[in-house]
Amino acid sequence: MVAVPDMDSLVNPQQRQFNPYTENGGTILAIAGADFTVIAGDTRQSEGYSIQTRYAPKVFRLTDKAVLAVNGFAADGNMFVKKVKQRLEWYRHAHAKDMPLRAIARLIQTMLYARRFFPFYVYNILGGIEDDGTGAVYSFDPVGSYERETCRAAGAAQSLVQPFLDNQIYFKNQLAAPGMSHPTHLPLPDVLSIVIDSFTSATERHIEVGDGLEMYVVLAKGRGLGGMEAIGGVQELSERTEGERLFVVRRELKKD
Amino acid sequence: MDVSFALTGKGYVLVAADTTAARSIVKMKGDEDKIKSLGPHLLMAYSGEPGDTVNFAEYIERNIRLYQIRNLYPLRPPSAASWIRRSLADSLRSRSPYSVNLLLGGYDTSTYTPHLYWIDYLGTMATVPFAAHGYGSYFALSLLDRYHDPEAPLEEGLATLKRCIDEVSKRLVVAPGKYKVKVVDKDGIREVEL
Amino acid sequence: MSIMEYNGGSVIAMVGKNCVAVASDLRLGNQALTVATNFEKVFPITDRIYLGMSGLATDVTTLRETFRYRVNMYTIKEERDIEPEAFAHLVSSTLYERRFGPFFIEPVIAGLSKTSSGAFRPYIAGADLIGCLNFAKDFVVAGTASEKMFGVAEGLWEPDLEPEDLFETISQTLLNSVDRDAYSGWGAIVHVITPEQVITRTLKARMD
């Protein structure tokens, strides 16, 4: 039988809307040291109360000295990383070297702002080593506003993790011992424990965080492995061992 | 559109309120007294929904007076404030709530201390060194943060109050033209000219 | 605009070794406008029980008066101080009385309860605005900075903290959380309850 539209739907105006975005949960985090940077993210991908997968990476190697973490709408995130990687490859072909970190940061701003009126619904955190050999973290909003920082959390558990980082990395609300001052950068083992603590805490109290943890560690040129030896399950990702070195450390997080 | 301020100083509380009674865009009256004396040492500036304000203020005034007649002594400022706050809080969850905001200034004659309470129509009460209600609060509070001194003599307090009124006159589009200013201290209540 | 966030403010309670701590910020606001910076949200109930309330400020004051009255009546009838467990249920039933027109507050209860051996056992509990109790073993939070406090407390808290260490833990948790919350802050007050005494300290904090 052919459905006859009722009078109501003919008389009253009808509106339909397609929502091109969704939120896929998860949290990312990056901390810069004096000559290293740690960029981390959990691997759970969810939509509402459903877990889509327990392993969907949010942290990506761009070059041997640059790592990008993306969080928000996963489809946009993956597409954005793909496009950044493509631009970096073109750069390599044109200039026969990897793009410097600060240039990647500016490139990401341009690429995000190019989509000002149909944005990539993604919060980006870029971590790596600057040309001067210092560890650096750049954080972005979805339309490209960015700044260089020492540490930044983003995503579902940002509000749980960021104040903890303020306290543990920036020593906010803590007085230094008399005649002493707070360090501007922490050693690698300390940073790794803070990252692990942040994610276990976020997993405990946030339903969208958990399953697995991926921590990328970028070491400055000639730095040596100081602080990495004690950690188990390290995998090296760098293509050359003479330049900056890149490692990934994988950990399990609670799956409930 | 009512504007009211109050601030404490050394042994006194200053309370100021504008004197316009308006309905929609029409100014009905330019010399309305919106500060009631609730006792020998207690002042209440009221603002809010026209009609509610005077009715509620008179209800409070009569009951505070009744307490004084029954007990032969007036309620001290903290107790009066608690009772008035409770009246508003109960009213909020009644069938017809009062929309009245209050500044309650008093001088406690047994502890020789000035008291100031900020109370809104919900029954939110705060003990404060200075306070404001209405659009004036957006201009006056930052000035009072900078210039208020709880140990200031009366002249200095009046100068600070004048700063607030002048700023509101300068920057607020719907600024009232005239204010009534009253002071309460150990000698009781009196009106002062700015 | 949420009624629970109209005035702003946060409270937290934590368990330690033979002690408990409860703390609140001091801000009272009207949405974004700060009206007072001395508005305490934690009140003594007995020598060993403190009650914190976050939410709509008028209800905080009203319920403080209600609980003072009801605890006084309990003390007179029973001829003894109320225990934290009983008080938590008193809070719960008082809130549930208004099931369909609630008081807009979230309570946090912290106290030491007397065991049959005469020793004291730390006790904390939280509840939602209609009185659904949450008996936590570690910490409870409420207010506009509650998410932040969950995150920081989960990272800083550990079991069996001594009173001074518990004080530091709860203070750092609250301070760093309210510094990331526009609706809370402007100072804090902390109470640490031990069998011997209650240590109360007022903390300075950022004023932005």
PDB file of C-alpha atoms in Angstrom, chain A residues 9-212:
ATOM      1  CA  SER A   9       3.003  16.709   7.583  1.00  0.00           C
ATOM      2  CA  LEU A  10       1.869  18.539   4.468  1.00  0.00           C
ATOM      3  CA  VAL A  11       0.730  21.669   6.244  1.00  0.00           C
ATOM      4  CA  ASN A  12       3.532  22.038   8.804  1.00  0.00           C
ATOM      5  CA  PRO A  13       7.089  22.761   7.759  1.00  0.00           C
ATOM      6  CA  GLN A  14       9.407  19.764   8.192  1.00  0.00           C
ATOM      7  CA  GLN A  15      13.051  20.004   9.165  1.00  0.00           C
ATOM      8  CA  ARG A  16      15.717  17.389   8.721  1.00  0.00           C
ATOM      9  CA  GLN A  17      19.301  17.653   9.886  1.00  0.00           C
ATOM     10  CA  PHE A  18      22.343  15.528   9.209  1.00  0.00           C
ATOM     11  CA  ASN A  19      24.963  15.703  11.912  1.00  0.00           C
ATOM     12  CA  PRO A  20      28.336  14.990  10.343  1.00  0.00           C
ATOM     13  CA  TYR A  21      30.170  14.733  13.678  1.00  0.00           C
ATOM     14  CA  THR A  22      30.401  12.350  16.610  1.00  0.00           C
ATOM     15  CA  GLU A  23      32.631  12.094  19.695  1.00  0.00           C
ATOM     16  CA  ASN A  24      34.762   8.993  20.111  1.00  0.00           C
ATOM     17  CA  GLY A  25      36.086   9.516  23.645  1.00  0.00           C
ATOM     18  CA  GLY A  26      39.592   8.766  24.796  1.00  0.00           C
ATOM     19  CA  THR A  27      42.291  11.033  26.128  1.00  0.00           C
ATOM     20  CA  ILE A  28      45.703  12.209  24.966  1.00  0.00           C
ATOM     21  CA  LEU A  29      48.559  13.817  26.826  1.00  0.00           C
ATOM     22  CA  ALA A  30      52.052  15.169  26.127  1.00  0.00           C
ATOM     23  CA  ILE A  31      54.867  16.328  28.381  1.00  0.00           C
ATOM     24  CA  ALA A  32      58.124  17.952  27.254  1.00  0.00           C
ATOM     25  CA  GLY A  33      61.434  17.356  29.011  1.00  0.00           C
ATOM     26  CA  ALA A  34      64.693  19.255  28.532  1.00  0.00           C
ATOM     27  CA  ASP A  35      65.869  16.905  25.755  1.00  0.00           C
ATOM     28  CA  PHE A  36      62.954  14.535  25.278  1.00  0.00           C
ATOM     29  CA  THR A  37      59.186  14.517  24.866  1.00  0.00           C
ATOM     30  CA  VAL A  38      56.562  11.972  25.856  1.00  0.00           C
ATOM     31  CA  ILE A  39      53.333  11.844  23.854  1.00  0.00           C
ATOM     32  CA  ALA A  40      50.671   9.430  25.065  1.00  0.00           C
ATOM     33  CA  GLY A  41      47.127   8.347  24.428  1.00  0.00           C
ATOM     34  CA  ASP A  42      44.774   5.555  25.402  1.00  0.00           C
ATOM     35  CA  THR A  43      43.560   3.150  22.702  1.00  0.00           C
ATOM     36  CA  ARG A  44      39.843   2.836  23.479  1.00  0.00           C
ATOM     37  CA  GLN A  45      37.445   4.116  20.824  1.00  0.00           C
ATOM     38  CA  SER A  46      33.817   4.514  21.835  1.00  0.00           C
ATOM     39  CA  GLU A  47      30.546   6.050  20.724  1.00  0.00           C
ATOM     40  CA  GLY A  48      28.074   6.742  23.503  1.00  0.00           C
ATOM     41  CA  TYR A  49      28.143   3.772  25.877  1.00  0.00           C
ATOM     42  CA  SER A  50      29.450   1.346  23.225  1.00  0.00           C
ATOM     43  CA  ILE A  51      33.089   0.436  22.758  1.00  0.00           C
ATOM     44  CA  GLN A  52      33.846   0.277  19.031  1.00  0.00           C
ATOM     45  CA  THR A  53      37.339  -1.122  19.493  1.00  0.00           C
ATOM     46  CA  ARG A  54      39.855  -1.576  22.292  1.00  0.00           C
ATOM     47  CA  TYR A  55      42.761  -0.767  20.003  1.00  0.00           C
ATOM     48  CA  ALA A  56      42.494   2.340  17.854  1.00  0.00           C
ATOM     49  CA  PRO A  57      45.721   4.348  17.996  1.00  0.00           C
ATOM     50  CA  LYS A  58      45.395   8.094  18.618  1.00  0.00           C
ATOM     51  CA  VAL A  59      49.130   8.795  18.629  1.00  0.00           C
ATOM     52  CA  PHE A  60      51.076   8.734  15.360  1.00  0.00           C
ATOM     53  CA  ARG A  61      54.688   8.964  14.289  1.00  0.00           C
ATOM     54  CA  LEU A  62      55.114  11.792  11.758  1.00  0.00           C
ATOM     55  CA  THR A  63      58.912  11.820  11.521  1.00  0.00           C
ATOM     56  CA  ASP A  64      61.754  10.582  13.733  1.00  0.00           C
ATOM     57  CA  LYS A  65      61.403  13.771  15.791  1.00  0.00           C
ATOM     58  CA  ALA A  66      57.681  14.570  15.584  1.00  0.00           C
ATOM     59  CA  VAL A  67      54.685  12.723  16.993  1.00  0.00           C
ATOM     60  CA  LEU A  68      51.065  13.798  16.629  1.00  0.00           C
ATOM     61  CA  ALA A  69      48.235  12.863  19.006  1.00  0.00           C
ATOM     62  CA  VAL A  70      44.680  13.420  17.788  1.00  0.00           C
ATOM     63  CA  ASN A  71      41.501  13.233  19.841  1.00  0.00           C
ATOM     64  CA  GLY A  72      37.832  13.936  19.280  1.00  0.00           C
ATOM     65  CA  PHE A  73      36.027  12.656  16.165  1.00  0.00           C
ATOM     66  CA  ALA A  74      38.103   9.627  15.124  1.00  0.00           C
ATOM     67  CA  ALA A  75      37.242   9.726  11.392  1.00  0.00           C
ATOM     68  CA  ASP A  76      38.347  13.359  11.169  1.00  0.00           C
ATOM     69  CA  GLY A  77      41.406  12.554  13.267  1.00  0.00           C
ATOM     70  CA  ASN A  78      42.579   9.740  11.001  1.00  0.00           C
ATOM     71  CA  MET A  79      41.951  11.794   7.880  1.00  0.00           C
ATOM     72  CA  PHE A  80      43.805  14.745   9.336  1.00  0.00           C
ATOM     73  CA  VAL A  81      46.856  12.642  10.264  1.00  0.00           C
ATOM     74  CA  LYS A  82      46.834  11.175   6.744  1.00  0.00           C
ATOM     75  CA  LYS A  83      46.874  14.663   5.226  1.00  0.00           C
ATOM     76  CA  VAL A  84      49.627  15.915   7.542  1.00  0.00           C
ATOM     77  CA  LYS A  85      51.752  12.861   6.681  1.00  0.00           C
ATOM     78  CA  GLN A  86      51.193  13.517   2.991  1.00  0.00           C
ATOM     79  CA  ARG A  87      52.312  17.134   3.319  1.00  0.00           C
ATOM     80  CA  LEU A  88      55.404  16.015   5.251  1.00  0.00           C
ATOM     81  CA  GLU A  89      56.261  13.531   2.475  1.00  0.00           C
ATOM     82  CA  TRP A  90      55.981  16.273  -0.162  1.00  0.00           C
ATOM     83  CA  TYR A  91      58.268  18.389   1.995  1.00  0.00           C
ATOM     84  CA  ARG A  92      60.813  15.545   2.151  1.00  0.00           C
ATOM     85  CA  HIS A  93      60.763  15.164  -1.629  1.00  0.00           C
ATOM     86  CA  ALA A  94      61.214  18.904  -2.154  1.00  0.00           C
ATOM     87  CA  HIS A  95      63.838  19.586   0.514  1.00  0.00           C
ATOM     88  CA  ALA A  96      65.521  16.211   1.171  1.00  0.00           C
ATOM     89  CA  LYS A  97      65.057  16.542   4.946  1.00  0.00           C
ATOM     90  CA  ASP A  98      62.375  16.253   7.615  1.00  0.00           C
ATOM     91  CA  MET A  99      60.300  19.332   8.370  1.00  0.00           C
ATOM     92  CA  PRO A 100      61.321  21.055  11.631  1.00  0.00           C
ATOM     93  CA  LEU A 101      58.848  20.702  14.529  1.00  0.00           C
ATOM     94  CA  ARG A 102      57.909  24.381  14.712  1.00  0.00           C
ATOM     95  CA  ALA A 103      57.180  24.295  10.975  1.00  0.00           C
ATOM     96  CA  ILE A 104      54.938  21.242  11.401  1.00  0.00           C
ATOM     97  CA  ALA A 105      53.096  23.147  14.127  1.00  0.00           C
ATOM     98  CA  ARG A 106      52.492  26.097  11.802  1.00  0.00           C
ATOM     99  CA  LEU A 107      51.487  23.719   8.992  1.00  0.00           C
ATOM    100  CA  ILE A 108      48.898  22.115  11.254  1.00  0.00           C
ATOM    101  CA  GLN A 109      47.488  25.531  12.115  1.00  0.00           C
ATOM    102  CA  THR A 110      47.146  26.408   8.437  1.00  0.00           C
ATOM    103  CA  MET A 111      45.556  23.063   7.613  1.00  0.00           C
ATOM    104  CA  LEU A 112      43.066  23.353  10.473  1.00  0.00           C
ATOM    105  CA  TYR A 113      42.152  26.959   9.742  1.00  0.00           C
ATOM    106  CA  ALA A 114      41.668  26.135   6.057  1.00  0.00           C
ATOM    107  CA  ARG A 115      38.626  24.223   7.290  1.00  0.00           C
ATOM    108  CA  ARG A 116      37.413  27.089   9.517  1.00  0.00           C
ATOM    109  CA  PHE A 117      33.777  26.696   8.436  1.00  0.00           C
ATOM    110  CA  PHE A 118      33.627  22.880   8.320  1.00  0.00           C
ATOM    111  CA  PRO A 119      36.302  22.020  10.861  1.00  0.00           C
ATOM    112  CA  PHE A 120      38.084  18.768  11.584  1.00  0.00           C
ATOM    113  CA  TYR A 121      36.448  18.044  14.946  1.00  0.00           C
ATOM    114  CA  VAL A 122      39.782  17.143  16.513  1.00  0.00           C
ATOM    115  CA  TYR A 123      42.010  18.388  19.327  1.00  0.00           C
ATOM    116  CA  ASN A 124      45.665  17.984  18.303  1.00  0.00           C
ATOM    117  CA  ILE A 125      48.759  17.734  20.460  1.00  0.00           C
ATOM    118  CA  LEU A 126      52.085  17.737  18.637  1.00  0.00           C
ATOM    119  CA  GLY A 127      55.191  16.613  20.496  1.00  0.00           C
ATOM    120  CA  GLY A 128      58.802  16.167  19.541  1.00  0.00           C
ATOM    121  CA  ILE A 129      62.231  17.729  19.421  1.00  0.00           C
ATOM    122  CA  GLU A 130      62.895  21.288  18.192  1.00  0.00           C
ATOM    123  CA  ASP A 131      65.884  22.105  15.972  1.00  0.00           C
ATOM    124  CA  ASP A 132      67.733  23.421  19.039  1.00  0.00           C
ATOM    125  CA  GLY A 133      67.399  19.957  20.642  1.00  0.00           C
ATOM    126  CA  THR A 134      64.798  20.867  23.266  1.00  0.00           C
ATOM    127  CA  GLY A 135      61.662  18.870  23.933  1.00  0.00           C
ATOM    128  CA  ALA A 136      58.500  20.647  22.802  1.00  0.00           C
ATOM    129  CA  VAL A 137      54.739  20.261  23.003  1.00  0.00           C
ATOM    130  CA  TYR A 138      52.329  22.196  20.802  1.00  0.00           C
ATOM    131  CA  SER A 139      48.590  22.069  21.542  1.00  0.00           C
ATOM    132  CA  PHE A 140      45.845  23.060  19.115  1.00  0.00           C
ATOM    133  CA  ASP A 141      42.113  23.701  19.147  1.00  0.00           C
ATOM    134  CA  PRO A 142      39.954  22.362  16.266  1.00  0.00           C
ATOM    135  CA  VAL A 143      40.337  25.533  14.174  1.00  0.00           C
ATOM    136  CA  GLY A 144      44.081  25.967  14.591  1.00  0.00           C
ATOM    137  CA  SER A 145      44.780  28.207  17.596  1.00  0.00           C
ATOM    138  CA  TYR A 146      48.000  26.855  19.052  1.00  0.00           C
ATOM    139  CA  GLU A 147      50.742  27.483  21.572  1.00  0.00           C
ATOM    140  CA  ARG A 148      53.950  25.829  22.726  1.00  0.00           C
ATOM    141  CA  GLU A 149      53.715  24.430  26.246  1.00  0.00           C
ATOM    142  CA  THR A 150      55.534  22.097  28.627  1.00  0.00           C
ATOM    143  CA  CYS A 151      52.547  19.838  29.117  1.00  0.00           C
ATOM    144  CA  ARG A 152      48.972  19.445  27.949  1.00  0.00           C
ATOM    145  CA  ALA A 153      46.109  16.974  28.288  1.00  0.00           C
ATOM    146  CA  ALA A 154      43.141  16.869  25.921  1.00  0.00           C
ATOM    147  CA  GLY A 155      40.053  14.772  25.312  1.00  0.00           C
ATOM    148  CA  ALA A 156      37.405  13.137  27.456  1.00  0.00           C
ATOM    149  CA  ALA A 157      39.445  13.172  30.657  1.00  0.00           C
ATOM    150  CA  GLN A 158      41.153  16.523  30.150  1.00  0.00           C
ATOM    151  CA  SER A 159      39.392  17.971  33.197  1.00  0.00           C
ATOM    152  CA  LEU A 160      40.613  15.042  35.313  1.00  0.00           C
ATOM    153  CA  VAL A 161      44.204  15.048  34.117  1.00  0.00           C
ATOM    154  CA  GLN A 162      45.128  18.702  33.464  1.00  0.00           C
ATOM    155  CA  PRO A 163      44.872  19.928  37.103  1.00  0.00           C
ATOM    156  CA  PHE A 164      46.934  16.899  38.169  1.00  0.00           C
ATOM    157  CA  LEU A 165      49.595  17.898  35.628  1.00  0.00           C
ATOM    158  CA  ASP A 166      49.486  21.528  36.854  1.00  0.00           C
ATOM    159  CA  ASN A 167      50.395  20.145  40.263  1.00  0.00           C
ATOM    160  CA  GLN A 168      52.971  17.523  39.276  1.00  0.00           C
ATOM    161  CA  ILE A 169      54.667  19.168  36.258  1.00  0.00           C
ATOM    162  CA  TYR A 170      54.294  22.907  36.935  1.00  0.00           C
ATOM    163  CA  PHE A 171      54.377  22.420  40.755  1.00  0.00           C
ATOM    164  CA  LYS A 172      51.325  24.678  41.101  1.00  0.00           C
ATOM    165  CA  ASN A 173      50.297  25.350  44.729  1.00  0.00           C
ATOM    166  CA  GLN A 174      53.629  23.951  45.926  1.00  0.00           C
ATOM    167  CA  LEU A 175      56.379  25.988  47.584  1.00  0.00           C
ATOM    168  CA  ALA A 176      59.975  25.071  46.842  1.00  0.00           C
ATOM    169  CA  ALA A 177      62.195  24.222  49.798  1.00  0.00           C
ATOM    170  CA  PRO A 178      63.945  27.306  51.255  1.00  0.00           C
ATOM    171  CA  GLY A 179      66.740  28.465  48.948  1.00  0.00           C
ATOM    172  CA  MET A 180      65.627  26.023  46.260  1.00  0.00           C
ATOM    173  CA  SER A 181      63.543  26.412  43.131  1.00  0.00           C
ATOM    174  CA  HIS A 182      61.312  24.038  41.206  1.00  0.00           C
ATOM    175  CA  PRO A 183      62.884  22.297  38.201  1.00  0.00           C
ATOM    176  CA  THR A 184      61.617  23.554  34.813  1.00  0.00           C
ATOM    177  CA  HIS A 185      61.905  20.060  33.341  1.00  0.00           C
ATOM    178  CA  LEU A 186      61.622  16.642  34.960  1.00  0.00           C
ATOM    179  CA  PRO A 187      63.783  13.583  34.164  1.00  0.00           C
ATOM    180  CA  LEU A 188      62.337  10.936  31.831  1.00  0.00           C
ATOM    181  CA  PRO A 189      61.524   8.236  34.441  1.00  0.00           C
ATOM    182  CA  ASP A 190      59.540  10.786  36.504  1.00  0.00           C
ATOM    183  CA  VAL A 191      57.624  11.933  33.439  1.00  0.00           C
ATOM    184  CA  LEU A 192      56.780   8.365  32.427  1.00  0.00           C
ATOM    185  CA  SER A 193      55.444   7.550  35.923  1.00  0.00           C
ATOM    186  CA  ILE A 194      53.312  10.715  35.892  1.00  0.00           C
ATOM    187  CA  VAL A 195      51.905   9.768  32.479  1.00  0.00           C
ATOM    188  CA  ILE A 196      51.105   6.229  33.653  1.00  0.00           C
ATOM    189  CA  ASP A 197      49.511   7.560  36.879  1.00  0.00           C
ATOM    190  CA  SER A 198      47.448  10.075  34.882  1.00  0.00           C
ATOM    191  CA  PHE A 199      46.037   7.384  32.620  1.00  0.00           C
ATOM    192  CA  THR A 200      45.368   4.838  35.377  1.00  0.00           C
ATOM    193  CA  SER A 201      43.542   7.602  37.295  1.00  0.00           C
ATOM    194  CA  ALA A 202      41.547   8.657  34.237  1.00  0.00           C
ATOM    195  CA  THR A 203      40.721   4.998  33.496  1.00  0.00           C
ATOM    196  CA  GLU A 204      39.463   4.542  37.051  1.00  0.00           C
ATOM    197  CA  ARG A 205      37.046   7.494  36.947  1.00  0.00           C
ATOM    198  CA  HIS A 206      36.142   7.969  33.270  1.00  0.00           C
ATOM    199  CA  ILE A 207      34.185   5.391  31.291  1.00  0.00           C
ATOM    200  CA  GLU A 208      35.585   6.488  27.917  1.00  0.00           C
ATOM    201  CA  VAL A 209      39.221   5.943  28.931  1.00  0.00           C
ATOM    202  CA  GLY A 210      40.944   2.574  29.193  1.00  0.00           C
ATOM    203  CA  ASP A 211      41.947  -0.669  27.391  1.00  0.00           C
ATOM    204  CA  GLY A 212      45.500   0.267  26.373  1.00  0.00           C
TER     205      GLY A 212
END
